[in-house]
Coordinates of C-alpha atoms in Angstrom, one line a residue:
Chain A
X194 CA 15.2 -62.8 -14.2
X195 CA 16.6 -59.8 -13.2
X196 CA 15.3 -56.4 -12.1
X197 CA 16.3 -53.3 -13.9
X198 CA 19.3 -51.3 -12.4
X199 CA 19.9 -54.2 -9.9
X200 CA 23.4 -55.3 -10.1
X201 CA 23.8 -58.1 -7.4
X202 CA 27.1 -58.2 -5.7
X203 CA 28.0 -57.3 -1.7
X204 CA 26.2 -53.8 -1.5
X205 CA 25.6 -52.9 2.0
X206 CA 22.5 -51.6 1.5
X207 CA 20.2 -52.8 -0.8
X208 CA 18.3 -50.6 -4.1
X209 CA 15.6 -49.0 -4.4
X210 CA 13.7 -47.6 -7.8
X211 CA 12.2 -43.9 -7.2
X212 CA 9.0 -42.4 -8.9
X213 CA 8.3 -39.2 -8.4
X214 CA 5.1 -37.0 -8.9
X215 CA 5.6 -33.3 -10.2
X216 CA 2.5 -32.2 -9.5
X217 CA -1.1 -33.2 -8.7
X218 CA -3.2 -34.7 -11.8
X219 CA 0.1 -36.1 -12.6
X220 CA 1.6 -39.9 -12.8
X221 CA 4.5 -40.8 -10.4
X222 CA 7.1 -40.9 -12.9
X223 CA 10.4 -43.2 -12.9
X224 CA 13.5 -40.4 -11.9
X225 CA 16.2 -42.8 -10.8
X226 CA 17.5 -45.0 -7.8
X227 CA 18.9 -44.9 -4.8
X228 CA 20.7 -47.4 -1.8
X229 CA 19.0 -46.9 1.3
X230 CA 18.4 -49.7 4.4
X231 CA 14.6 -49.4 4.5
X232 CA 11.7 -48.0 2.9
X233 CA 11.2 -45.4 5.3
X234 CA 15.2 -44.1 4.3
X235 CA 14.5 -44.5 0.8
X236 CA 11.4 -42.1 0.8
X237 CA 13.8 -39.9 3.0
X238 CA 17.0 -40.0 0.7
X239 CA 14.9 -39.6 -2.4
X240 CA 13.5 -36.6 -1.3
X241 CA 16.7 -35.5 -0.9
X242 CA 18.5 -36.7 -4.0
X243 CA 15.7 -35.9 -6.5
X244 CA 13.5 -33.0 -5.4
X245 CA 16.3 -30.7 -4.3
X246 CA 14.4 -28.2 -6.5
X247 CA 10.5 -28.5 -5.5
X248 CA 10.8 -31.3 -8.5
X249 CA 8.0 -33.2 -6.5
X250 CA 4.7 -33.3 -4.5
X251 CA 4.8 -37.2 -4.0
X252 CA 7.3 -39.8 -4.0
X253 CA 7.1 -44.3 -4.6
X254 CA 10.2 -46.0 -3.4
X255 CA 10.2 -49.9 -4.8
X256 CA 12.9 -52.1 -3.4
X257 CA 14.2 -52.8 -6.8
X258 CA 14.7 -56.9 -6.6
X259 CA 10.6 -56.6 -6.4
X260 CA 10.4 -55.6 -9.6
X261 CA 9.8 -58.3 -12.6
X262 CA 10.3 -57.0 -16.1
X263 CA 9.6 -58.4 -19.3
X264 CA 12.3 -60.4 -20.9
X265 CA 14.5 -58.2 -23.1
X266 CA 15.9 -61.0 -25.4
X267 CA 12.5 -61.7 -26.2
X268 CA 11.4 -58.4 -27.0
X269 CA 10.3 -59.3 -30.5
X270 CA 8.1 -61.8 -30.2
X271 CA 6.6 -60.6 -26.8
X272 CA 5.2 -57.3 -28.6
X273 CA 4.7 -58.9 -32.0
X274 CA 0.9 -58.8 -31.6
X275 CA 0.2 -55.0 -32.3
X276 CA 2.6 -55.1 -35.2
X277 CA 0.6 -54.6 -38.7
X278 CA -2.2 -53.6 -36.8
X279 CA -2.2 -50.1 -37.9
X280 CA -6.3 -50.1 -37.7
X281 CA -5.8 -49.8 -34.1
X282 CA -4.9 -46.2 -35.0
X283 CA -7.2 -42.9 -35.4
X284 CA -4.6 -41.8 -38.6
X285 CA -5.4 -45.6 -40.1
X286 CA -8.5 -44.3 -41.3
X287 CA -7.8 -41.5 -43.7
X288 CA -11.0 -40.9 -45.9
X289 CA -12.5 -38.8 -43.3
X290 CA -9.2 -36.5 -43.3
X291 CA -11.3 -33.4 -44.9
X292 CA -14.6 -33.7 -42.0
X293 CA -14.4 -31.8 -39.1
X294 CA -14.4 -32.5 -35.6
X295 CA -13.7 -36.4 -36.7
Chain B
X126 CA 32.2 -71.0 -32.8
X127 CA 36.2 -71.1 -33.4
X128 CA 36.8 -67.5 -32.6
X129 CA 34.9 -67.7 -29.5
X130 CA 31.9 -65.5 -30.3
X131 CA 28.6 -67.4 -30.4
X132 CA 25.8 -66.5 -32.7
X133 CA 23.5 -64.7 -29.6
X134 CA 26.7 -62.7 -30.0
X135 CA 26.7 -61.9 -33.5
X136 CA 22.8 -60.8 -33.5
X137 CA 23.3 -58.5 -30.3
X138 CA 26.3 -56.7 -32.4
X139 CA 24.6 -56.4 -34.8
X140 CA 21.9 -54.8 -33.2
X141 CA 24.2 -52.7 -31.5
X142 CA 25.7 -51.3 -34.2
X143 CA 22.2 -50.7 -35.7
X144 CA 21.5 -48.8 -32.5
X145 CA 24.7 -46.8 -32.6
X146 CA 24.1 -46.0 -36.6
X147 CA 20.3 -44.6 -35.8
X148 CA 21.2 -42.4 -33.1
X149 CA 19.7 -44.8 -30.5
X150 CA 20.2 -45.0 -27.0
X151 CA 21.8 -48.5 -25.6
X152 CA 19.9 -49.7 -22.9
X153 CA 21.4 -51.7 -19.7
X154 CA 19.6 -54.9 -21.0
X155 CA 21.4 -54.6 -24.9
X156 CA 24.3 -56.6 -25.5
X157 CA 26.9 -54.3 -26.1
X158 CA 30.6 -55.0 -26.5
X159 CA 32.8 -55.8 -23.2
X160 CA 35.1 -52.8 -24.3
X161 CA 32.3 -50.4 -24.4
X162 CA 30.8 -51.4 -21.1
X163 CA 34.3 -51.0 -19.7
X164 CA 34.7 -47.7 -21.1
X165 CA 31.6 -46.7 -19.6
X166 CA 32.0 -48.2 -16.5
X167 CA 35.5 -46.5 -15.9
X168 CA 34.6 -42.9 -17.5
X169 CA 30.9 -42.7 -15.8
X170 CA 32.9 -44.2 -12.4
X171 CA 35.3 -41.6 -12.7
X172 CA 32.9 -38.8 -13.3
X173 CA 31.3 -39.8 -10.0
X174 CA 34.0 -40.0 -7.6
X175 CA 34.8 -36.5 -9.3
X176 CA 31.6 -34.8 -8.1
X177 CA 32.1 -36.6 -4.8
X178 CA 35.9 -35.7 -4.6
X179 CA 34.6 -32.2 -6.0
X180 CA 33.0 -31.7 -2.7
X181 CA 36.2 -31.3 -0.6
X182 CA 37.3 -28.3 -2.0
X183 CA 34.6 -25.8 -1.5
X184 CA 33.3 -27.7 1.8
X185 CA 36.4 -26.2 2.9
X186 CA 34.8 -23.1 2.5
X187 CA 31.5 -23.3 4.2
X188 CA 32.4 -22.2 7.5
X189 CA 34.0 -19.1 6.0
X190 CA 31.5 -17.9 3.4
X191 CA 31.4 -14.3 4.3
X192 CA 27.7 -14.2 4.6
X193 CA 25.0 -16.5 5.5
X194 CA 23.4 -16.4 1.9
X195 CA 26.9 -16.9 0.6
X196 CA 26.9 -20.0 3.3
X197 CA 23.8 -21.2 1.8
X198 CA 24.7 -20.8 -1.5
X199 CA 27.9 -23.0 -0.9
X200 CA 26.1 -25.5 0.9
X201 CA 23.3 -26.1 -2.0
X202 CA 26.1 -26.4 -4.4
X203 CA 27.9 -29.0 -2.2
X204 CA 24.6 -31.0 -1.8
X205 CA 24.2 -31.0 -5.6
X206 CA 27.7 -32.2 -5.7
X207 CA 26.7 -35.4 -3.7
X208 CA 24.0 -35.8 -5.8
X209 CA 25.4 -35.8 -9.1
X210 CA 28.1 -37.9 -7.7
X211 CA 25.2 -40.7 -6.9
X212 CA 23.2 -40.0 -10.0
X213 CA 26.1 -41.4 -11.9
X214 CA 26.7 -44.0 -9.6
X215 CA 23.2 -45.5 -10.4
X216 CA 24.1 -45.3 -13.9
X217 CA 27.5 -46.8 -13.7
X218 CA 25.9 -49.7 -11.2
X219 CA 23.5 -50.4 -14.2
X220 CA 26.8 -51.8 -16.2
X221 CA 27.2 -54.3 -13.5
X222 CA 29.6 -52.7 -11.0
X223 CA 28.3 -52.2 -7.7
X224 CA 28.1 -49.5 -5.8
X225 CA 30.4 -50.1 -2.8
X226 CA 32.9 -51.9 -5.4
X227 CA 33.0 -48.1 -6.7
X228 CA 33.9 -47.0 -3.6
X229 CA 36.8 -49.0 -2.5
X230 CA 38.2 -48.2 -5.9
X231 CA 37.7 -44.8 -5.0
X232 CA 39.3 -44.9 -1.3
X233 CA 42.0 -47.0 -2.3
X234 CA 43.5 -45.1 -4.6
X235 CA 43.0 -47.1 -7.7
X236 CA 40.0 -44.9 -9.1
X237 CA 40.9 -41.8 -11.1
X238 CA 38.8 -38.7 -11.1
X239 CA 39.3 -35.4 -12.3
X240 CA 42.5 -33.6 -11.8
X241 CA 41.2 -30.2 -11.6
X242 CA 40.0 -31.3 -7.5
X243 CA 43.6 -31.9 -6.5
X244 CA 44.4 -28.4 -6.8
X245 CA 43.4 -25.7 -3.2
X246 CA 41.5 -23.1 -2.9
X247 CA 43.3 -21.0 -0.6
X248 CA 41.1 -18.1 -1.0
X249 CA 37.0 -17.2 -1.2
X250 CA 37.9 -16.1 -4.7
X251 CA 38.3 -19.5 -5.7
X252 CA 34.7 -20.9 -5.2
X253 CA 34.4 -17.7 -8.2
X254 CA 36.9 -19.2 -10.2
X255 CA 35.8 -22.6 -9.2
X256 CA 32.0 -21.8 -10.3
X257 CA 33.0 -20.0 -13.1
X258 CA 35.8 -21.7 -14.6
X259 CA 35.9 -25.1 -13.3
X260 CA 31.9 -25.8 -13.5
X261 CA 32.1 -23.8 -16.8
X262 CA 34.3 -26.1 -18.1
X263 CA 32.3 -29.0 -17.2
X264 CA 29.2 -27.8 -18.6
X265 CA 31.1 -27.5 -22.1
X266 CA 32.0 -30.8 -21.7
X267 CA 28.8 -32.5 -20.3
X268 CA 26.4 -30.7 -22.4
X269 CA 27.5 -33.3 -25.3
X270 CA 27.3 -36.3 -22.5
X271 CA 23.0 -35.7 -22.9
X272 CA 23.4 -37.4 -25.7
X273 CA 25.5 -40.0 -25.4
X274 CA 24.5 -43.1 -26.5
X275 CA 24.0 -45.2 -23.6
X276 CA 20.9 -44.5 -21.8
X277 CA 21.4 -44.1 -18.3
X278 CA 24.3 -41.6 -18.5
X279 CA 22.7 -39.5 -21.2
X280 CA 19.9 -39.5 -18.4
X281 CA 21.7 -38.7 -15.4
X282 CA 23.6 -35.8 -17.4
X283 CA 20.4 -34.3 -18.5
X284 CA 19.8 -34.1 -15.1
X285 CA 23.2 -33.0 -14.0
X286 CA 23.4 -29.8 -16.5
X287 CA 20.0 -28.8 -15.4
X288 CA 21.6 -27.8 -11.7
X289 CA 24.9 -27.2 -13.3
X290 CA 23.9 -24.0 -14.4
X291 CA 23.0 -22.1 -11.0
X292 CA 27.0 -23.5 -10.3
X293 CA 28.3 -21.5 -13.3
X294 CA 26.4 -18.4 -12.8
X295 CA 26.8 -18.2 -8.6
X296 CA 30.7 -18.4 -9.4
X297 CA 30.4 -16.0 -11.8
X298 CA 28.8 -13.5 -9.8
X299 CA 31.4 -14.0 -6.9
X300 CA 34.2 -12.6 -8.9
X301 CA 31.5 -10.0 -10.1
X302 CA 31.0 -8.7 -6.8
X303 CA 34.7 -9.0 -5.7
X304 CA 35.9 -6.5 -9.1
X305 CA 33.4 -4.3 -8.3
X306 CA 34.7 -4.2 -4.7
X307 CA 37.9 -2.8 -3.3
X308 CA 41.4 -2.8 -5.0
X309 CA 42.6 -5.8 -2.9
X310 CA 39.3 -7.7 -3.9
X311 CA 40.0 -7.0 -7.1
X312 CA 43.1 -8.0 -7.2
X313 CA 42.3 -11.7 -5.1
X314 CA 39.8 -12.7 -7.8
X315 CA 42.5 -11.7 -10.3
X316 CA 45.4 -13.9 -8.8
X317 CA 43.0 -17.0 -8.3
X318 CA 41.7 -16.5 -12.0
X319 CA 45.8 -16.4 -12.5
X320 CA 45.5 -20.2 -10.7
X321 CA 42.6 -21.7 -11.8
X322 CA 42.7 -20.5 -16.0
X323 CA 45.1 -23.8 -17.4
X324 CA 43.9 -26.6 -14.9
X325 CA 40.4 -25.5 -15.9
X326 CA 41.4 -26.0 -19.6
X327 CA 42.9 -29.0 -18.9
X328 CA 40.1 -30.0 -18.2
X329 CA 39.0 -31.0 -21.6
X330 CA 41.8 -33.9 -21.5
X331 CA 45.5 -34.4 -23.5
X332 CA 45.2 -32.8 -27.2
X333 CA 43.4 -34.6 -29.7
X334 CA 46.9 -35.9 -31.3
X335 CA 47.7 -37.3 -27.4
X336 CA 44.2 -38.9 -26.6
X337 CA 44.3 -42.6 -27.7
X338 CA 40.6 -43.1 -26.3
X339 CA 38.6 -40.4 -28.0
X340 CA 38.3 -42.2 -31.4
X341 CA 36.8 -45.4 -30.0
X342 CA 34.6 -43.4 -27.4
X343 CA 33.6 -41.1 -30.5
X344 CA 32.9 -44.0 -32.8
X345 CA 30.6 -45.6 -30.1
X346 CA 28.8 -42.0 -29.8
X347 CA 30.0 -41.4 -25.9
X348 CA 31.9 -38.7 -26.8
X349 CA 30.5 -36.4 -29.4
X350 CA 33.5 -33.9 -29.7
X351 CA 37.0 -33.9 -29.5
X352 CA 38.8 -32.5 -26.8
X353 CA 40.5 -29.9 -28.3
X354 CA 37.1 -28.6 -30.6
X355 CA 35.6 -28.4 -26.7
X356 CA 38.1 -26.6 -25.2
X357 CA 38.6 -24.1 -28.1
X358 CA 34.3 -23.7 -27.3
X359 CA 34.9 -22.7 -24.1
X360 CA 37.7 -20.4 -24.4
X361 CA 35.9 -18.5 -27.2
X362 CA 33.4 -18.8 -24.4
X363 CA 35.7 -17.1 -21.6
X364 CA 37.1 -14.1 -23.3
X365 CA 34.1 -12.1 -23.7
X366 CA 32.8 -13.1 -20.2
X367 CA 36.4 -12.2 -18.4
X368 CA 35.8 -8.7 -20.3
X369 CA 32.4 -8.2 -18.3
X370 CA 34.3 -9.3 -15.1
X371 CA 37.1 -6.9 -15.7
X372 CA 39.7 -9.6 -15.1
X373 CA 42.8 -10.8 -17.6
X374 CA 43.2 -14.0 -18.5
X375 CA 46.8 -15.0 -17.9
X376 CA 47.5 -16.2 -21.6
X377 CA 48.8 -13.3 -23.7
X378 CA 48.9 -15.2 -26.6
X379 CA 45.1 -14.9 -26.2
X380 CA 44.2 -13.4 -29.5
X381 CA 40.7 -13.2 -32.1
X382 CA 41.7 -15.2 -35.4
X383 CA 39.6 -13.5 -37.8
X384 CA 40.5 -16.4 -40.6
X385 CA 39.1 -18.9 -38.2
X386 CA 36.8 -17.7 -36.8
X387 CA 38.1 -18.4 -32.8
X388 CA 39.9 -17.2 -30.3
X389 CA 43.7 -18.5 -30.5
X390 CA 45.5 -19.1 -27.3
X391 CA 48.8 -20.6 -25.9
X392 CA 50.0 -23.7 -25.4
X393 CA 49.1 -25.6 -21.8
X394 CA 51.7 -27.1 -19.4
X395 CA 50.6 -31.1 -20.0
X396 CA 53.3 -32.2 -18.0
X397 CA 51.8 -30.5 -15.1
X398 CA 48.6 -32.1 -16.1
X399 CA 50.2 -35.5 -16.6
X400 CA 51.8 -35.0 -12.9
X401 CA 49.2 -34.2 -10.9
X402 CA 47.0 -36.9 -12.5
X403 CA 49.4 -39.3 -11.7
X404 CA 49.1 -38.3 -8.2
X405 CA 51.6 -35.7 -7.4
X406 CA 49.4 -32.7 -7.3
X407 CA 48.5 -30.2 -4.3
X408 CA 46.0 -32.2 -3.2
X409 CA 45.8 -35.8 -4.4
X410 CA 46.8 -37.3 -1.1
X411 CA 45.0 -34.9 1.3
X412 CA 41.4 -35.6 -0.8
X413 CA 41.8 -39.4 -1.3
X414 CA 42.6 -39.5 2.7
X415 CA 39.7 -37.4 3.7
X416 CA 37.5 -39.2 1.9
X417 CA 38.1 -42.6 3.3
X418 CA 38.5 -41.2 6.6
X419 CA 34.6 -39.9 6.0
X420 CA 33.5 -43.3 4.8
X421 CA 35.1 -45.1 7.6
X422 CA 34.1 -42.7 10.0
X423 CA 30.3 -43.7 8.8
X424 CA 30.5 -47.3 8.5
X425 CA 28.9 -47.7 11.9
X426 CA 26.1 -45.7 11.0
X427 CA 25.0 -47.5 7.7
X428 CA 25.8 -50.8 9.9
X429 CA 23.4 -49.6 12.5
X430 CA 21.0 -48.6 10.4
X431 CA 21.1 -51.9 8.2
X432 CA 20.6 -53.9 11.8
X433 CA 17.3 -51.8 12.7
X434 CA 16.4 -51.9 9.1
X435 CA 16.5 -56.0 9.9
X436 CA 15.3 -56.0 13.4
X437 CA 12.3 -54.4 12.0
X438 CA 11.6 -57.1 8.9
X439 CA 11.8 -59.5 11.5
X440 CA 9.2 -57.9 13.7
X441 CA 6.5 -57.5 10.7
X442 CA 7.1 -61.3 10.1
X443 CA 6.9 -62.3 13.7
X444 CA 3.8 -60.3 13.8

């Protein structure tokens, strides 16, 4: 399977996925990708290339071949399960729409 | 099947054009048609390679910024230049097309990129008109591009106009300072105003009747306005904003069409445009050349730092 944003081929430097965290309290959020020979260039180039503008306080690099995602031509059956299963839902349950704090 | 589409084929268009009808983004992982990834690849490609080209011609000026905030200014925008120019390489590498296969295209001379960066900037009043006119007219036209269908571009743009805006408004405020300064200040904003008005609304690409593309790239929601309903936005755009700056716009046929609502203006010189895209502007050579030079001239670091990059994996598994 292959990772998301990887595209193979003769790069001379392999990818890396970038999270970033905005501020403390916060996930590390997906902001993009970068080339960079090693992890310790990655977290180097990414501060450069995504918090140019104080955008972070914290940054994950992930070499992206290391990431395994779930098949996307199987989407439908792989989350079939919560589908119909509106009772998982707070707004499922509607006579108690007029009592407060419910 | 006969016609050589199977049915995985038919369900993904399908899909696709589902997506496309409900104002859905197109993921790298959807099937999508080969001529839409093409498109993509070679429009978002070409975007890239023009922020990166886009660098060349106010690095020139770095040096020569008249003051050090002016010098830090420039650099910033430069830096965001190379950024933007690697945002949408990520985006364009999610299509397929790597990287460094980017690259050579770009260094070669096969790649396109914008035709406005083939033009100099002889004078300080051109990172004005640059900022201004140039980013101005890229803003008009990448605004739309947030919401173009496939995912990663609209994402990267997003990005891209957020930063694009201290571009606009640092150009702007160039020229400002240079009208409000002596007469031959004013009148070196006014001459590269003179320069920089048409390319800049060439920008927007051929007329509408002369742009075989932007019906397909409309149709698959890439493009969300025609090039001429942009470039008559940004020029109703310009007139009120060269009044504040005191400068003329060098179209006299520049005039408020109360019927339509818009400004009206003249026609543009598109066989000036159709030369220097086809290589023969100011420029093309001297940019193209610098820029391989540049990548050349740092192959042996990224080599080096590939082989310590190595030596080191080797060391944590020897250990």
């Amino acid at each position: 399977m292959t990772s998301p944003g990887e595209s193979g081929g003769r790069e001379t430097w392999p990818l890396w996925e970038v999270f970033v965290r905005s501020s403390r309290g916060l996930s590390h959020v997906h902001a993009g990708s970068l080339h960079a020979p090693d992890e310790i260039m990655a977290v180097r180039n990414a501060r450069d290339l995504y918090t140019r503008r104080a955008e972070g306080v914290s940054i994950w690099v992930v070499p992206a071949s290391a990431i395994t995602a779930s098949d996307p031509d199987a989407r439908g059956a792989f989350f079939e399960s919560p589908q119909g299963k509106e009772y998982r839902h707070a707004t499922y349950y509607t006579e108690s729409d007029s009592v407060p704090h419910l | 099947m006969a016609d050589g589409t199977s049915v995985d084929d038919e369900a993904g268009a399908a899909r696709f054009a589902q997506l496309l009808a409900d104002e859905q983004r197109v993921e790298p992982t959807d099937w999508m048609p080969e001529g839409y990834r093409k498109t993509l690849v070679r429009q978002i490609s070409q975007h890239a390679h023009s922020e990166i080209i886009g660098m060349q011609p106010e690095g020139n000026w770095i040096t020569r910024a008249p003051s050090l905030k002016r010098k830090a200014i420039l650099m910033a925008k430069v830096q965001d230049e190379a950024g933007h120019g690697l945002y949408l390489y990520s985006a364009a590498q999610t299509l397929g097309t790597d990287r460094d296969t980017m690259f050579e295209q770009l260094i070669t001379g096969k790649a396109k990129y914008s035709s406005i960066f083939n033009y100099t900037t002889p004078t300080w009043a051109d990172m004005g008109s640059i900022g201004w006119l140039v980013d101005g007219a890229a803003i008009c036209n990448q605004v739309p591009l947030c919401r173009a269908s496939y995912g990663p571009y609209a994402r990267a743009m997003v990005r891209i106009c957020k930063e694009e805006s201290f571009h606009q408004r640092q150009g702007f405020e160039i020229l400002l300072t240079l009208m409000r300064g002596t007469e031959e200040q004013r009148a070196m904003a006014q001459e590269s105003v003179n320069r920089w008005y048409a390319p800049a609304l060439m920008m927007f690409g051929p007329p509408d009747d002369d742009s075989p593309n932007s019906k397909q790239s409309m149709a698959w929601n890439i493009k969300r306005f025609s090039n001429d309903d942009l470039r008559q936005r940004f020029v109703d755009m310009l007139v009120p904003q060269a009044e504040i700056l005191g400068v003329t716009l060098p179209d006299p046929a520049i005039k408020w069409n109360e019927e339509r609502g818009h400004y009206d203006f003249g026609d543009l010189d598109w066989a000036e445009f159709h030369e220097v895209l086809a290589g023969r502007g100011p420029a093309n050579s001297i940019r193209v050349a610098r820029r391989r030079q540049a990548h050349e001239d740092g192959a042996w670091v990224r080599e080096a730092a590939r082989a310590y990059a190595d030596a080191r994996a080797d060391e944590r598994l020897a250990s």
